[in-house]
Amino acid sequence: EAGVVQSPRYKIIEKKQPVAFWCNPISGHNTLYWYRQNLGQGPELLIRYENEEAVDDSQLPKDRFSAERLKGVDSTLKIQPAELGDSAVYLCASSLDRFQGAYEQYFGPGTRLTVT
Amino acid sequence: DQQVKQNSPSLSVQEGRISILNCDYTNSMFDYFLWYKKYPAEGPTFLISISSIKDKNEDGRFTVFLNKSAKHLSLHIVPSQPGDSAVYFCAASYSGTYKYIFGTGTRLKVLA
């Protein structure tokens, strides 16, 4: 079974430029998460989807970040415009939905973003 | 406000010995705890979890202990192997939220 797929793996952009990250979760996983991990820190949740619905986006900086999960499968996270402080690893994770009582998340390899 | 703390940034252990990784939390509402292992350039991989109704959960060489009164959990790896060298994160959540708060990680190095 394929794991969570993310692309690109690495991205270097200049500040003020836009950037987008793509995630394909594990087949059958209805819940999808986007995390940001800064150097030396643990992952921090940005947004959680259950199917197409963003059920928790309280940590998403909405002035520059946006996300979508059309058709409840793939998801895209966008930053526009990027700032130097956005340099981090962006992780996507998926899990079975809460009605199945599943707690474990499965992470993708992440996208390492460097803003210069 | 760090709700989940891993106060040891690194730990070195000899192969075959026990590795003990610690995690403290401040929010008494947390009722589910997980440990993840992360290798360089990979995403975290789920290792083991424990519900607050238990004080111990075991899976092969990995055992997690939960002390609710102390708001402390620990991961024991016995025996430690060089392939266990990685960064270990603990995470906590509380019922119904599916919101996971991660610690800052402990880098484990198992010496051959």
CSV table of C-alpha atoms in Angstrom, one decimal:
chain,number,residue,atom,x,y,z
A,1,GLU,CA,0.0,0.0,0.0
A,2,ALA,CA,1.4,3.4,-1.0
A,3,GLY,CA,2.0,5.8,1.8
A,4,VAL,CA,1.3,9.6,1.9
A,5,VAL,CA,2.8,11.2,-1.1
A,6,GLN,CA,4.0,14.8,-1.1
A,7,SER,CA,5.6,17.0,-3.7
A,8,PRO,CA,7.9,18.7,-4.2
A,9,ARG,CA,10.3,17.4,-1.7
A,10,TYR,CA,12.4,20.5,-1.7
A,11,LYS,CA,11.6,24.1,-2.7
A,12,ILE,CA,13.7,27.2,-2.7
A,13,ILE,CA,12.0,30.5,-3.4
A,14,GLU,CA,12.6,34.2,-2.9
A,15,LYS,CA,10.5,36.1,-0.4
A,16,LYS,CA,7.3,37.5,-1.7
A,17,GLN,CA,7.0,34.7,-4.2
A,18,PRO,CA,4.1,32.2,-4.1
A,19,VAL,CA,4.6,28.5,-3.4
A,20,ALA,CA,2.3,25.5,-3.4
A,21,PHE,CA,2.6,22.0,-1.8
A,22,TRP,CA,0.7,19.0,-2.9
A,23,CYS,CA,-0.4,15.9,-0.8
A,24,ASN,CA,-2.0,12.7,-1.7
A,25,PRO,CA,-3.1,10.8,1.4
A,26,ILE,CA,-3.3,7.0,1.9
A,27,SER,CA,-6.3,5.6,0.0
A,28,GLY,CA,-9.4,5.4,2.2
A,29,HIS,CA,-8.1,7.9,4.8
A,30,ASN,CA,-10.7,10.6,5.1
A,31,THR,CA,-8.8,12.8,7.6
A,32,LEU,CA,-5.9,14.9,6.3
A,33,TYR,CA,-3.6,17.2,8.2
A,34,TRP,CA,-1.1,19.8,7.2
A,35,TYR,CA,1.7,20.5,9.7
A,36,ARG,CA,4.6,22.9,9.8
A,37,GLN,CA,7.8,21.8,11.5
A,38,ASN,CA,10.4,24.4,12.3
A,39,LEU,CA,14.0,23.3,13.0
A,40,GLY,CA,14.4,21.7,16.4
A,41,GLN,CA,10.7,21.7,17.0
A,42,GLY,CA,7.9,19.2,16.8
A,43,PRO,CA,5.2,19.4,14.1
A,44,GLU,CA,2.5,22.1,14.6
A,45,LEU,CA,-0.9,21.7,13.1
A,46,LEU,CA,-1.9,24.2,10.4
A,47,ILE,CA,-5.2,22.7,9.2
A,48,ARG,CA,-7.2,19.4,9.5
A,49,TYR,CA,-9.7,18.2,6.9
A,50,GLU,CA,-12.4,15.6,7.3
A,51,ASN,CA,-13.3,14.8,3.7
A,52,GLU,CA,-13.6,18.1,2.0
A,53,GLU,CA,-14.4,20.1,5.1
A,54,ALA,CA,-11.7,22.1,7.0
A,55,VAL,CA,-12.7,21.2,10.6
A,56,ASP,CA,-9.8,22.9,12.3
A,57,ASP,CA,-7.9,25.8,10.7
A,58,SER,CA,-7.4,27.9,13.8
A,59,GLN,CA,-3.6,27.7,13.4
A,60,LEU,CA,-3.5,28.6,9.7
A,61,PRO,CA,-2.2,32.2,9.1
A,62,LYS,CA,-5.1,33.1,6.8
A,63,ASP,CA,-3.6,36.3,5.5
A,64,ARG,CA,-1.0,34.4,3.4
A,65,PHE,CA,-1.8,30.7,3.7
A,66,SER,CA,-4.7,28.9,2.0
A,67,ALA,CA,-5.5,25.2,1.6
A,68,GLU,CA,-8.0,23.2,-0.3
A,69,ARG,CA,-9.1,19.6,-0.5
A,70,LEU,CA,-11.3,19.2,-3.5
A,71,LYS,CA,-13.2,15.9,-3.8
A,72,GLY,CA,-11.9,14.9,-0.4
A,73,VAL,CA,-8.7,13.3,-1.6
A,74,ASP,CA,-5.7,15.3,-2.7
A,75,SER,CA,-4.9,18.6,-0.9
A,76,THR,CA,-2.9,21.7,-1.8
A,77,LEU,CA,-1.4,24.1,0.7
A,78,LYS,CA,-0.4,27.5,-0.7
A,79,ILE,CA,1.6,30.4,0.7
A,80,GLN,CA,1.3,33.8,-1.0
A,81,PRO,CA,3.4,35.8,-0.5
A,82,ALA,CA,6.1,33.8,1.2
A,83,GLU,CA,8.2,35.4,4.0
A,84,LEU,CA,11.6,34.4,5.4
A,85,GLY,CA,9.9,33.0,8.5
A,86,ASP,CA,8.0,30.5,6.4
A,87,SER,CA,11.2,28.4,5.9
A,88,ALA,CA,10.3,25.0,7.5
A,89,VAL,CA,9.3,21.5,6.6
A,90,TYR,CA,5.7,21.2,5.7
A,91,LEU,CA,4.3,17.8,6.5
A,92,CYS,CA,1.1,16.2,5.3
A,93,ALA,CA,-0.5,13.3,7.3
A,94,SER,CA,-3.7,11.3,7.0
A,95,SER,CA,-5.7,9.0,9.2
A,96,LEU,CA,-8.9,7.0,9.2
A,97,ASP,CA,-11.8,9.2,10.3
A,98,ARG,CA,-12.8,9.6,14.0
A,99,PHE,CA,-15.9,7.5,13.6
A,100,GLN,CA,-13.6,4.5,13.1
A,101,GLY,CA,-11.9,5.4,16.3
A,102,ALA,CA,-8.5,5.7,14.7
A,103,TYR,CA,-5.9,8.0,16.2
A,104,GLU,CA,-2.7,7.1,14.4
A,105,GLN,CA,-1.6,9.5,11.7
A,106,TYR,CA,0.6,8.5,8.8
A,107,PHE,CA,3.0,11.2,7.6
A,108,GLY,CA,4.4,11.9,4.3
A,109,PRO,CA,8.1,12.7,3.8
A,110,GLY,CA,7.5,16.5,3.9
A,111,THR,CA,8.4,19.4,1.7
A,112,ARG,CA,11.4,21.4,2.9
A,113,LEU,CA,10.8,25.1,2.0
A,114,THR,CA,13.6,27.6,2.0
A,115,VAL,CA,12.7,31.2,1.5
A,116,THR,CA,15.7,33.5,0.6
B,1,ASP,CA,3.2,27.7,26.3
B,2,GLN,CA,4.7,24.2,25.7
B,3,GLN,CA,2.0,21.8,26.7
B,4,VAL,CA,4.1,18.7,25.8
B,5,LYS,CA,7.8,18.8,26.8
B,6,GLN,CA,10.7,16.6,26.0
B,7,ASN,CA,13.4,18.0,28.1
B,8,SER,CA,16.3,15.9,26.8
B,9,PRO,CA,17.2,17.0,23.3
B,10,SER,CA,19.6,14.0,22.9
B,11,LEU,CA,20.4,10.6,24.4
B,12,SER,CA,23.2,8.2,23.6
B,13,VAL,CA,22.9,4.5,24.6
B,14,GLN,CA,25.1,1.4,24.0
B,15,GLU,CA,23.7,-1.3,21.7
B,16,GLY,CA,21.8,-3.9,23.7
B,17,ARG,CA,21.1,-1.6,26.6
B,18,ILE,CA,17.8,0.1,27.5
B,19,SER,CA,16.8,3.5,26.1
B,20,ILE,CA,14.4,5.6,28.1
B,21,LEU,CA,12.9,8.6,26.5
B,22,ASN,CA,10.8,10.9,28.6
B,23,CYS,CA,7.9,13.2,28.0
B,24,ASP,CA,6.0,15.6,30.3
B,25,TYR,CA,2.7,17.3,29.7
B,26,THR,CA,0.8,20.0,31.4
B,27,ASN,CA,-2.8,19.7,30.2
B,28,SER,CA,-4.7,17.2,32.4
B,29,MET,CA,-7.3,16.9,29.6
B,30,PHE,CA,-5.0,14.9,27.4
B,31,ASP,CA,-6.1,11.3,27.3
B,32,TYR,CA,-4.3,9.8,24.4
B,33,PHE,CA,-0.5,9.7,23.8
B,34,LEU,CA,1.6,8.6,20.9
B,35,TRP,CA,5.2,8.2,20.1
B,36,TYR,CA,6.7,8.7,16.7
B,37,LYS,CA,10.1,8.0,15.3
B,38,LYS,CA,11.7,10.2,12.6
B,39,TYR,CA,14.6,9.4,10.4
B,40,PRO,CA,16.3,12.3,8.5
B,41,ALA,CA,14.5,13.4,5.4
B,42,GLU,CA,11.5,11.3,6.2
B,43,GLY,CA,8.2,12.0,7.9
B,44,PRO,CA,7.5,10.8,11.4
B,45,THR,CA,6.5,7.2,11.7
B,46,PHE,CA,3.9,6.0,14.3
B,47,LEU,CA,5.5,3.8,16.9
B,48,ILE,CA,3.2,3.1,19.8
B,49,SER,CA,0.4,4.7,21.7
B,50,ILE,CA,-1.4,4.6,25.0
B,51,SER,CA,-4.8,5.6,26.3
B,52,SER,CA,-5.2,7.3,29.7
B,53,ILE,CA,-7.1,4.3,30.9
B,54,LYS,CA,-3.9,2.3,30.9
B,55,ASP,CA,-0.6,2.8,32.5
B,56,LYS,CA,1.4,0.6,30.2
B,57,ASN,CA,1.4,-0.6,26.6
B,58,GLU,CA,3.9,-3.0,25.1
B,59,ASP,CA,4.8,-3.8,21.5
B,60,GLY,CA,7.8,-5.9,21.0
B,61,ARG,CA,10.9,-4.1,22.1
B,62,PHE,CA,8.9,-0.9,22.8
B,63,THR,CA,7.0,-0.2,26.0
B,64,VAL,CA,5.3,3.1,26.9
B,65,PHE,CA,4.5,3.9,30.5
B,66,LEU,CA,2.0,6.5,31.6
B,67,ASN,CA,2.0,8.2,35.0
B,68,LYS,CA,-1.1,10.4,35.0
B,69,SER,CA,-0.6,11.8,38.5
B,70,ALA,CA,2.9,13.1,37.4
B,71,LYS,CA,1.7,13.9,33.9
B,72,HIS,CA,4.6,12.0,32.6
B,73,LEU,CA,5.1,9.3,30.0
B,74,SER,CA,8.2,7.4,29.0
B,75,LEU,CA,9.2,5.1,26.1
B,76,HIS,CA,11.5,2.2,26.9
B,77,ILE,CA,13.4,0.4,24.1
B,78,VAL,CA,14.9,-2.9,25.1
B,79,PRO,CA,17.3,-4.0,23.7
B,80,SER,CA,18.4,-0.9,21.8
B,81,GLN,CA,19.7,-1.4,18.3
B,82,PRO,CA,21.7,0.9,16.0
B,83,GLY,CA,18.6,1.1,13.7
B,84,ASP,CA,16.7,2.8,16.5
B,85,SER,CA,18.9,5.9,16.1
B,86,ALA,CA,16.4,8.6,15.2
B,87,VAL,CA,14.5,11.5,16.6
B,88,TYR,CA,11.6,10.5,18.8
B,89,PHE,CA,8.5,12.7,19.3
B,90,CYS,CA,5.8,12.3,21.8
B,91,ALA,CA,2.4,13.7,21.1
B,92,ALA,CA,-0.8,14.1,23.1
B,93,SER,CA,-4.4,14.7,22.3
B,94,TYR,CA,-7.8,14.8,24.0
B,95,SER,CA,-11.0,13.1,23.1
B,96,GLY,CA,-13.0,14.4,20.2
B,97,THR,CA,-10.4,16.9,19.1
B,98,TYR,CA,-8.1,14.8,17.1
B,99,LYS,CA,-5.7,17.7,17.6
B,100,TYR,CA,-2.2,16.4,18.4
B,101,ILE,CA,0.3,18.5,20.3
B,102,PHE,CA,3.9,17.4,19.7
B,103,GLY,CA,6.9,17.7,21.9
B,104,THR,CA,10.2,19.0,20.5
B,105,GLY,CA,11.8,15.6,20.1
B,106,THR,CA,14.7,13.6,21.6
B,107,ARG,CA,17.5,12.5,19.3
B,108,LEU,CA,18.5,9.0,20.2
B,109,LYS,CA,21.9,7.6,19.2
B,110,VAL,CA,22.5,3.9,19.7
B,111,LEU,CA,26.2,3.1,19.7
B,112,ALA,CA,27.4,-0.2,18.2
